[in-house]
Coordinates of C-alpha atoms and ligand atoms in Angstrom, one line a residue:
M1106 CA 9.7 31.9 34.3
T1107 CA 12.6 29.6 33.4
E1108 CA 16.0 30.9 34.0
Q1109 CA 18.1 31.2 30.9
T1110 CA 21.4 29.2 30.8
P1111 CA 24.3 31.7 30.6
P1112 CA 26.4 31.5 27.5
A1113 CA 29.2 29.0 27.8
Y1114 CA 32.9 29.9 27.7
A1115 CA 34.0 30.3 24.1
G1116 CA 37.8 30.7 24.4
P1117 CA 40.4 28.1 23.4
A1118 CA 41.2 24.9 25.3
R1119 CA 44.1 25.3 27.7
V1120 CA 45.9 23.0 30.1
L1121 CA 47.3 24.1 33.4
S1122 CA 48.7 22.3 36.4
G1123 CA 51.3 22.5 39.1
V1124 CA 53.2 20.7 41.8
Q1125 CA 54.4 22.0 45.2
P1126 CA 58.1 22.1 45.8
T1127 CA 57.8 20.6 49.3
G1128 CA 60.0 17.5 49.0
A1129 CA 61.1 14.7 46.7
L1130 CA 58.6 13.7 44.0
H1131 CA 57.3 10.2 44.1
L1132 CA 55.7 7.7 41.8
G1133 CA 52.2 9.1 42.6
N1134 CA 53.2 12.5 41.4
Y1135 CA 54.8 11.0 38.3
L1136 CA 51.8 8.8 37.3
G1137 CA 49.0 11.1 38.6
A1138 CA 50.4 14.3 37.1
L1139 CA 53.7 14.5 35.3
V1140 CA 53.0 11.7 32.7
K1141 CA 49.7 13.5 31.9
F1142 CA 51.4 16.9 31.5
T1143 CA 53.9 15.4 29.1
R1144 CA 51.2 13.8 27.0
M1145 CA 48.8 16.8 27.0
Q1146 CA 51.4 19.4 26.0
H1147 CA 51.3 18.0 22.4
E1148 CA 47.5 18.2 22.2
T1149 CA 46.7 21.6 23.8
E1150 CA 48.4 24.8 24.9
T1151 CA 49.9 23.9 28.2
F1152 CA 51.0 25.9 31.3
I1153 CA 52.9 24.0 34.1
F1154 CA 54.1 25.8 37.1
V1155 CA 56.0 25.2 40.4
A1156 CA 53.6 26.1 43.2
D1157 CA 56.1 27.8 45.6
M1158 CA 53.3 30.2 46.9
H1159 CA 51.3 27.2 47.9
A1160 CA 54.4 25.6 49.5
I1161 CA 54.8 28.3 52.1
T1162 CA 51.3 27.7 53.5
Q1163 CA 53.3 25.3 55.7
W1164 CA 56.8 26.2 56.9
Q1165 CA 59.5 25.9 54.3
D1166 CA 63.2 26.5 54.9
P1167 CA 64.0 29.5 52.7
K1168 CA 67.5 28.0 52.0
L1169 CA 65.9 24.9 50.5
L1170 CA 62.9 26.4 48.7
T1171 CA 64.7 27.7 45.6
A1172 CA 66.6 24.4 45.3
Q1173 CA 63.3 22.5 45.5
V1174 CA 61.8 24.7 42.8
R1175 CA 64.7 23.7 40.5
E1176 CA 64.3 20.1 41.5
I1177 CA 60.6 20.1 40.5
T1178 CA 61.5 21.8 37.2
A1179 CA 64.2 19.1 36.6
A1180 CA 61.6 16.5 37.2
Y1181 CA 59.2 18.2 34.7
L1182 CA 62.0 18.2 32.1
A1183 CA 63.0 14.6 32.9
A1184 CA 59.4 13.4 32.5
G1185 CA 59.4 14.9 29.0
L1186 CA 58.0 18.4 29.3
D1187 CA 59.5 20.5 26.6
P1188 CA 60.0 24.2 27.4
K1189 CA 59.6 25.0 23.7
V1190 CA 56.2 23.5 23.7
A1191 CA 54.8 24.1 27.3
T1192 CA 55.2 27.2 29.4
I1193 CA 57.1 26.2 32.6
F1194 CA 57.4 28.8 35.4
P1195 CA 57.6 29.5 39.1
Q1196 CA 54.3 30.7 40.5
S1197 CA 55.8 33.5 42.6
A1198 CA 57.3 35.1 39.5
V1199 CA 53.7 35.9 38.3
P1200 CA 52.2 38.3 40.9
A1201 CA 48.9 38.2 39.1
H1202 CA 48.2 34.8 40.9
A1203 CA 48.1 36.6 44.3
E1204 CA 46.0 39.5 42.9
L1205 CA 43.4 37.3 41.4
A1206 CA 43.4 35.2 44.5
W1207 CA 42.4 38.2 46.5
V1208 CA 39.4 38.9 44.3
F1209 CA 38.4 35.2 44.6
N1210 CA 38.8 35.3 48.4
C1211 CA 35.9 37.7 48.2
V1212 CA 33.9 35.4 45.8
A1213 CA 34.4 32.1 47.6
R1214 CA 32.2 31.4 50.6
L1215 CA 33.5 30.3 54.0
G1216 CA 31.1 27.3 53.9
W1217 CA 32.8 26.1 50.6
L1218 CA 36.2 26.2 52.2
D1219 CA 35.0 24.5 55.4
R1220 CA 34.2 21.4 53.3
M1221 CA 37.8 21.1 51.9
T1222 CA 39.1 17.7 53.0
Q1223 CA 42.8 18.5 52.2
F1224 CA 42.7 21.3 54.8
K1225 CA 41.2 18.9 57.4
D1226 CA 43.8 16.2 56.6
K1227 CA 46.7 18.7 56.8
A1228 CA 45.6 20.7 59.8
G1229 CA 44.5 17.6 61.8
K1230 CA 43.2 18.4 65.3
H1231 CA 44.9 21.8 65.7
K1232 CA 43.5 24.0 62.9
E1233 CA 43.9 27.1 64.9
R1234 CA 47.7 26.7 64.7
E1235 CA 47.7 26.5 60.9
S1236 CA 48.4 29.5 58.7
V1237 CA 45.5 31.4 57.2
G1238 CA 47.1 30.7 53.9
L1239 CA 46.6 27.0 54.3
Y1240 CA 42.9 27.6 54.8
T1241 CA 42.5 29.8 51.7
Y1242 CA 45.0 27.6 49.7
P1243 CA 42.2 26.3 47.3
V1244 CA 41.3 29.8 46.4
L1245 CA 44.8 30.5 45.3
Q1246 CA 44.6 27.3 43.3
A1247 CA 41.4 28.6 41.6
A1248 CA 43.3 31.7 40.7
D1249 CA 46.2 29.7 39.3
I1250 CA 43.8 27.9 37.0
L1251 CA 41.5 30.7 36.0
L1252 CA 44.2 33.3 35.4
Y1253 CA 45.1 31.4 32.3
K1254 CA 41.5 30.5 31.5
A1255 CA 42.5 26.9 31.6
T1256 CA 39.8 24.4 30.6
Q1257 CA 41.7 21.2 31.6
V1258 CA 43.6 20.5 34.8
P1259 CA 45.5 17.2 34.8
V1260 CA 45.8 16.1 38.5
G1261 CA 45.6 13.1 40.7
E1262 CA 42.3 12.2 42.4
D1263 CA 43.2 14.1 45.6
Q1264 CA 42.9 17.4 43.8
K1265 CA 39.4 16.8 42.4
Q1266 CA 37.7 18.7 45.2
H1267 CA 39.9 21.8 44.5
V1268 CA 39.0 21.8 40.8
E1269 CA 35.4 21.5 41.7
L1270 CA 35.7 24.5 44.0
T1271 CA 37.4 26.3 41.1
R1272 CA 34.3 25.7 39.0
D1273 CA 32.1 27.1 41.7
I1274 CA 34.2 30.2 42.0
A1275 CA 34.2 30.7 38.2
Q1276 CA 30.5 30.3 38.1
K1277 CA 29.8 32.7 40.9
F1278 CA 32.2 35.3 39.5
N1279 CA 30.6 35.1 36.1
H1280 CA 27.1 35.3 37.7
D1281 CA 27.7 38.0 40.4
F1282 CA 29.6 40.3 38.1
E1283 CA 27.2 39.7 35.2
A1284 CA 30.1 38.5 33.0
P1285 CA 28.6 35.4 31.5
G1286 CA 31.1 33.0 30.0
F1287 CA 34.1 35.1 31.2
F1288 CA 35.8 32.3 33.0
P1289 CA 35.6 28.7 31.8
L1290 CA 34.4 25.9 34.1
P1291 CA 37.6 23.8 34.1
E1292 CA 37.6 20.0 34.2
A1293 CA 39.9 17.9 36.3
M1294 CA 41.6 15.3 34.1
I1295 CA 41.9 12.4 36.4
A1296 CA 41.1 9.1 34.6
G1297 CA 43.5 6.2 34.4
P1298 CA 45.1 3.7 36.8
G1299 CA 47.7 6.3 38.0
A1300 CA 45.0 8.6 39.5
R1301 CA 45.4 7.4 43.0
I1302 CA 48.6 5.6 43.8
M1303 CA 48.6 4.2 47.4
S1304 CA 51.4 3.7 49.9
L1305 CA 53.4 0.6 49.4
R1306 CA 53.1 -0.1 53.2
D1307 CA 49.3 0.5 53.5
G1308 CA 46.9 0.2 50.7
S1309 CA 44.3 2.4 52.4
S1310 CA 46.5 5.6 52.5
K1311 CA 47.8 7.6 49.6
M1312 CA 51.4 7.6 48.6
S1313 CA 52.7 10.8 49.9
K1314 CA 55.8 13.0 50.3
S1315 CA 55.0 13.4 54.0
D1316 CA 54.7 9.7 55.0
P1317 CA 57.5 9.1 57.6
S1318 CA 58.4 5.8 56.0
D1319 CA 60.5 6.0 52.9
Y1320 CA 59.4 2.4 52.1
S1321 CA 55.9 3.7 51.6
R1322 CA 56.9 5.4 48.3
I1323 CA 59.2 5.2 45.3
N1324 CA 61.0 8.5 44.8
L1325 CA 61.8 9.7 41.3
T1326 CA 65.4 9.9 42.4
D1327 CA 65.6 6.4 43.8
D1328 CA 68.2 4.2 42.1
A1329 CA 67.5 0.7 40.7
D1330 CA 68.4 -1.1 43.9
A1331 CA 66.2 1.1 46.0
I1332 CA 63.2 0.7 43.6
A1333 CA 63.6 -3.1 43.6
Q1334 CA 63.9 -3.3 47.4
K1335 CA 60.8 -1.2 47.9
V1336 CA 58.8 -3.3 45.5
K1337 CA 60.0 -6.4 47.1
K1338 CA 59.1 -5.2 50.6
A1339 CA 55.7 -3.8 49.5
R1340 CA 52.8 -5.2 51.5
T1341 CA 50.7 -7.8 49.8
D1342 CA 48.5 -10.8 50.7
A1343 CA 49.0 -14.5 50.1
E1344 CA 46.4 -15.0 47.4
P1345 CA 47.3 -15.3 43.7
L1346 CA 46.0 -12.6 41.3
P1347 CA 42.4 -13.4 40.2
E1348 CA 41.0 -13.2 36.7
T1349 CA 38.8 -10.2 37.1
L1350 CA 39.0 -6.8 38.9
D1351 CA 35.8 -7.5 40.7
E1352 CA 37.5 -10.3 42.6
L1353 CA 40.2 -7.9 43.8
K1354 CA 37.7 -6.0 46.0
G1355 CA 38.9 -5.7 49.5
R1356 CA 42.5 -6.4 48.5
A1357 CA 43.8 -2.8 48.5
E1358 CA 47.5 -3.6 48.3
A1359 CA 47.1 -6.0 45.4
L1360 CA 44.9 -3.6 43.5
N1361 CA 47.5 -0.8 44.1
L1362 CA 50.4 -2.8 42.7
L1363 CA 48.4 -3.9 39.8
G1364 CA 47.4 -0.2 39.1
I1365 CA 51.1 0.8 39.3
Y1366 CA 52.0 -1.8 36.8
A1367 CA 49.2 -0.8 34.5
A1368 CA 50.0 2.9 34.7
L1369 CA 53.7 2.4 34.1
D1370 CA 53.0 0.2 31.2
G1371 CA 50.3 2.5 29.7
R1372 CA 47.6 -0.3 30.0
T1373 CA 44.5 -0.8 32.0
S1374 CA 44.5 -2.8 35.2
A1375 CA 42.1 -5.3 33.6
E1376 CA 44.5 -5.9 30.7
V1377 CA 47.4 -6.5 33.1
L1378 CA 45.3 -8.9 35.1
T1379 CA 44.7 -11.1 32.1
E1380 CA 48.5 -11.5 31.8
F1381 CA 49.0 -12.3 35.5
A1382 CA 45.8 -14.1 36.5
G1383 CA 46.6 -17.1 38.7
Q1384 CA 50.1 -16.0 39.6
G1385 CA 51.2 -15.0 43.1
F1386 CA 53.2 -12.0 44.2
G1387 CA 56.4 -14.0 44.2
A1388 CA 56.1 -14.0 40.4
F1389 CA 54.4 -10.6 40.0
K1390 CA 56.7 -8.4 42.1
P1391 CA 60.0 -9.1 40.2
K1392 CA 58.2 -8.2 37.0
L1393 CA 56.9 -5.0 38.5
A1394 CA 60.3 -4.1 39.9
D1395 CA 61.9 -4.6 36.4
L1396 CA 59.2 -2.5 34.8
A1397 CA 59.5 0.3 37.5
V1398 CA 63.3 0.3 37.1
A1399 CA 63.0 0.4 33.3
K1400 CA 60.6 3.3 33.3
L1401 CA 61.8 5.4 36.3
G1402 CA 65.6 4.8 36.0
P1403 CA 66.0 7.0 33.0
V1404 CA 63.8 9.7 34.5
G1405 CA 66.0 9.8 37.7
E1406 CA 69.1 9.9 35.5
A1407 CA 67.7 12.7 33.3
M1408 CA 66.8 14.7 36.5
R1409 CA 70.3 14.4 37.8
G1410 CA 71.6 15.6 34.4
F1411 CA 69.3 18.7 34.4
L1412 CA 70.2 19.5 38.0
A1413 CA 73.8 19.5 37.1
D1414 CA 73.1 22.7 35.1
P1415 CA 71.1 25.0 37.3
A1416 CA 71.8 28.0 35.1
E1417 CA 69.9 26.3 32.3
I1418 CA 66.9 25.5 34.6
D1419 CA 66.9 29.1 35.7
S1420 CA 66.8 30.4 32.2
I1421 CA 63.9 28.1 31.3
L1422 CA 62.0 29.4 34.4
T1423 CA 62.8 33.0 33.6
A1424 CA 61.6 32.7 30.0
G1425 CA 58.5 30.7 31.1
A1426 CA 57.7 33.4 33.7
E1427 CA 57.8 36.1 31.1
R1428 CA 55.4 34.2 28.8
A1429 CA 53.1 33.4 31.7
R1430 CA 53.0 37.1 32.8
E1431 CA 52.1 38.0 29.2
V1432 CA 49.1 35.6 29.1
A1433 CA 48.0 36.5 32.7
A1434 CA 48.1 40.3 32.2
P1435 CA 44.9 40.7 30.0
T1436 CA 42.9 38.4 32.2
L1437 CA 43.8 40.3 35.4
H1438 CA 43.2 43.6 33.6
Q1439 CA 39.7 42.5 32.5
V1440 CA 38.9 41.2 36.0
K1441 CA 39.9 44.6 37.5
K1442 CA 37.5 46.4 35.1
I1443 CA 34.7 43.9 35.7
V1444 CA 35.1 44.3 39.5
G1445 CA 35.2 48.1 39.2
F1446 CA 38.7 48.7 40.6
W1447 CA 40.2 52.1 40.0
G1448 CA 42.4 52.5 36.9
D1449 CA 42.1 52.6 33.1
Ligands
TYM1105 P1 50.9 18.2 45.0 O1 52.2 18.9 45.0 O2 50.5 17.6 46.3 O3 50.9 17.0 44.0 C1 51.3 17.2 42.6 C2 50.4 16.3 41.8 O4 50.6 14.9 42.1 C3 49.3 14.3 42.3 N1 49.5 13.2 43.3 C4 49.1 12.0 43.2 N2 48.5 11.3 42.1 C5 48.3 10.0 42.3 N3 48.6 9.3 43.4 C6 49.1 9.9 44.5 N4 49.4 9.2 45.6 C7 49.4 11.3 44.4 N5 50.0 12.2 45.2 C8 50.0 13.4 44.6 C9 48.4 15.4 42.8 O5 47.1 15.1 42.6 C10 48.9 16.6 41.9 O6 48.3 16.5 40.7 N6 47.4 21.7 45.1 C11 48.3 21.0 44.2 C12 49.2 21.9 43.5 C13 48.5 23.0 42.8 C14 47.8 22.8 41.6 C15 47.3 24.2 41.2 C16 47.5 21.7 40.8 C17 48.5 24.3 43.1 N7 47.8 25.0 42.2 C18 46.5 24.4 40.1 C19 46.7 22.0 39.6 C20 46.2 23.3 39.3 C21 49.1 20.0 45.1 O7 49.3 20.2 46.3 O8 49.7 19.0 44.4

């Protein structure tokens, strides 16, 4: 007997994503995530949150956490997210995330979580000293996404495995509880040269908030001088840029700077290469620095402007949380019924 394919999800398309308030945002967050949020809000109903519940899976100073939530919100607004178009909210203001995560903790398998590379990277050699929350982090992420029945998740490449796990959880929930098509199987929106921005000091490791060297990343709040200095000091090689991307194989730093240029300029790496083929980094870096200053300078400035009015940020977050709770409530209610929890 052939097994019948369960009916596909038939609800509307929705976008959801989030960023952890665990430190200053950098160029990787901007190109891998924020730029995409801003673009997608005009195409599809969009929910963008600040992942403060994820943040506390590793120690966060409570005195700083609220300020960092505001800072991420300011970055969203500065990047062009419009609170009249997209729903912007703090995760912890919507308790349904935690409630759905519990149900999903009972759907996801230990073996699935054991494969998560981000846990391995973050925990290092001493996983027994990490919080249980850090281990089940991807399950909470699945709840974030599926609570809003999101179909598209704009993220950088490092989040791909978590979105795949979300699909596995959705599929197993739909199957085990005989609720075909209840949850969508969301897709990670990763494509483009900004999907994986690497450290400016080492082309083999990702640009990251936690890298001890500030020269490894360009922060959204860096001023023009700092941006130019960091580009100037970025590691490169002595060869000129070739004509084709194929010839850049094995030149991780060169490939990274080219990708940054392309992502900032809204072009493909191949297109940028045709402009700079044959030129060395002495010529390329000043152009990249100018472009980065032109694109990021106004974002940093707008961020500082929004941060000067915390009451306005708070009112955006309060209104966003209310709307998010409204959308989340029916999903959680239906889940409780499907699972067989007590209540009406
Ligand atoms: P976080 O806070 O580490 O990063 C936020 C976003 O930035 C992207 N990103 C990068 N993109 C390109 N190059 C880089 N070097 C780079 N570094 C970071 C990340 O891929 C991400 O899109 N688990 C998530 C937060 C989260 C979430 C969610 C995202 C929680 N729940 C639900 C989507 C949907 C995280 O830690 O992102």
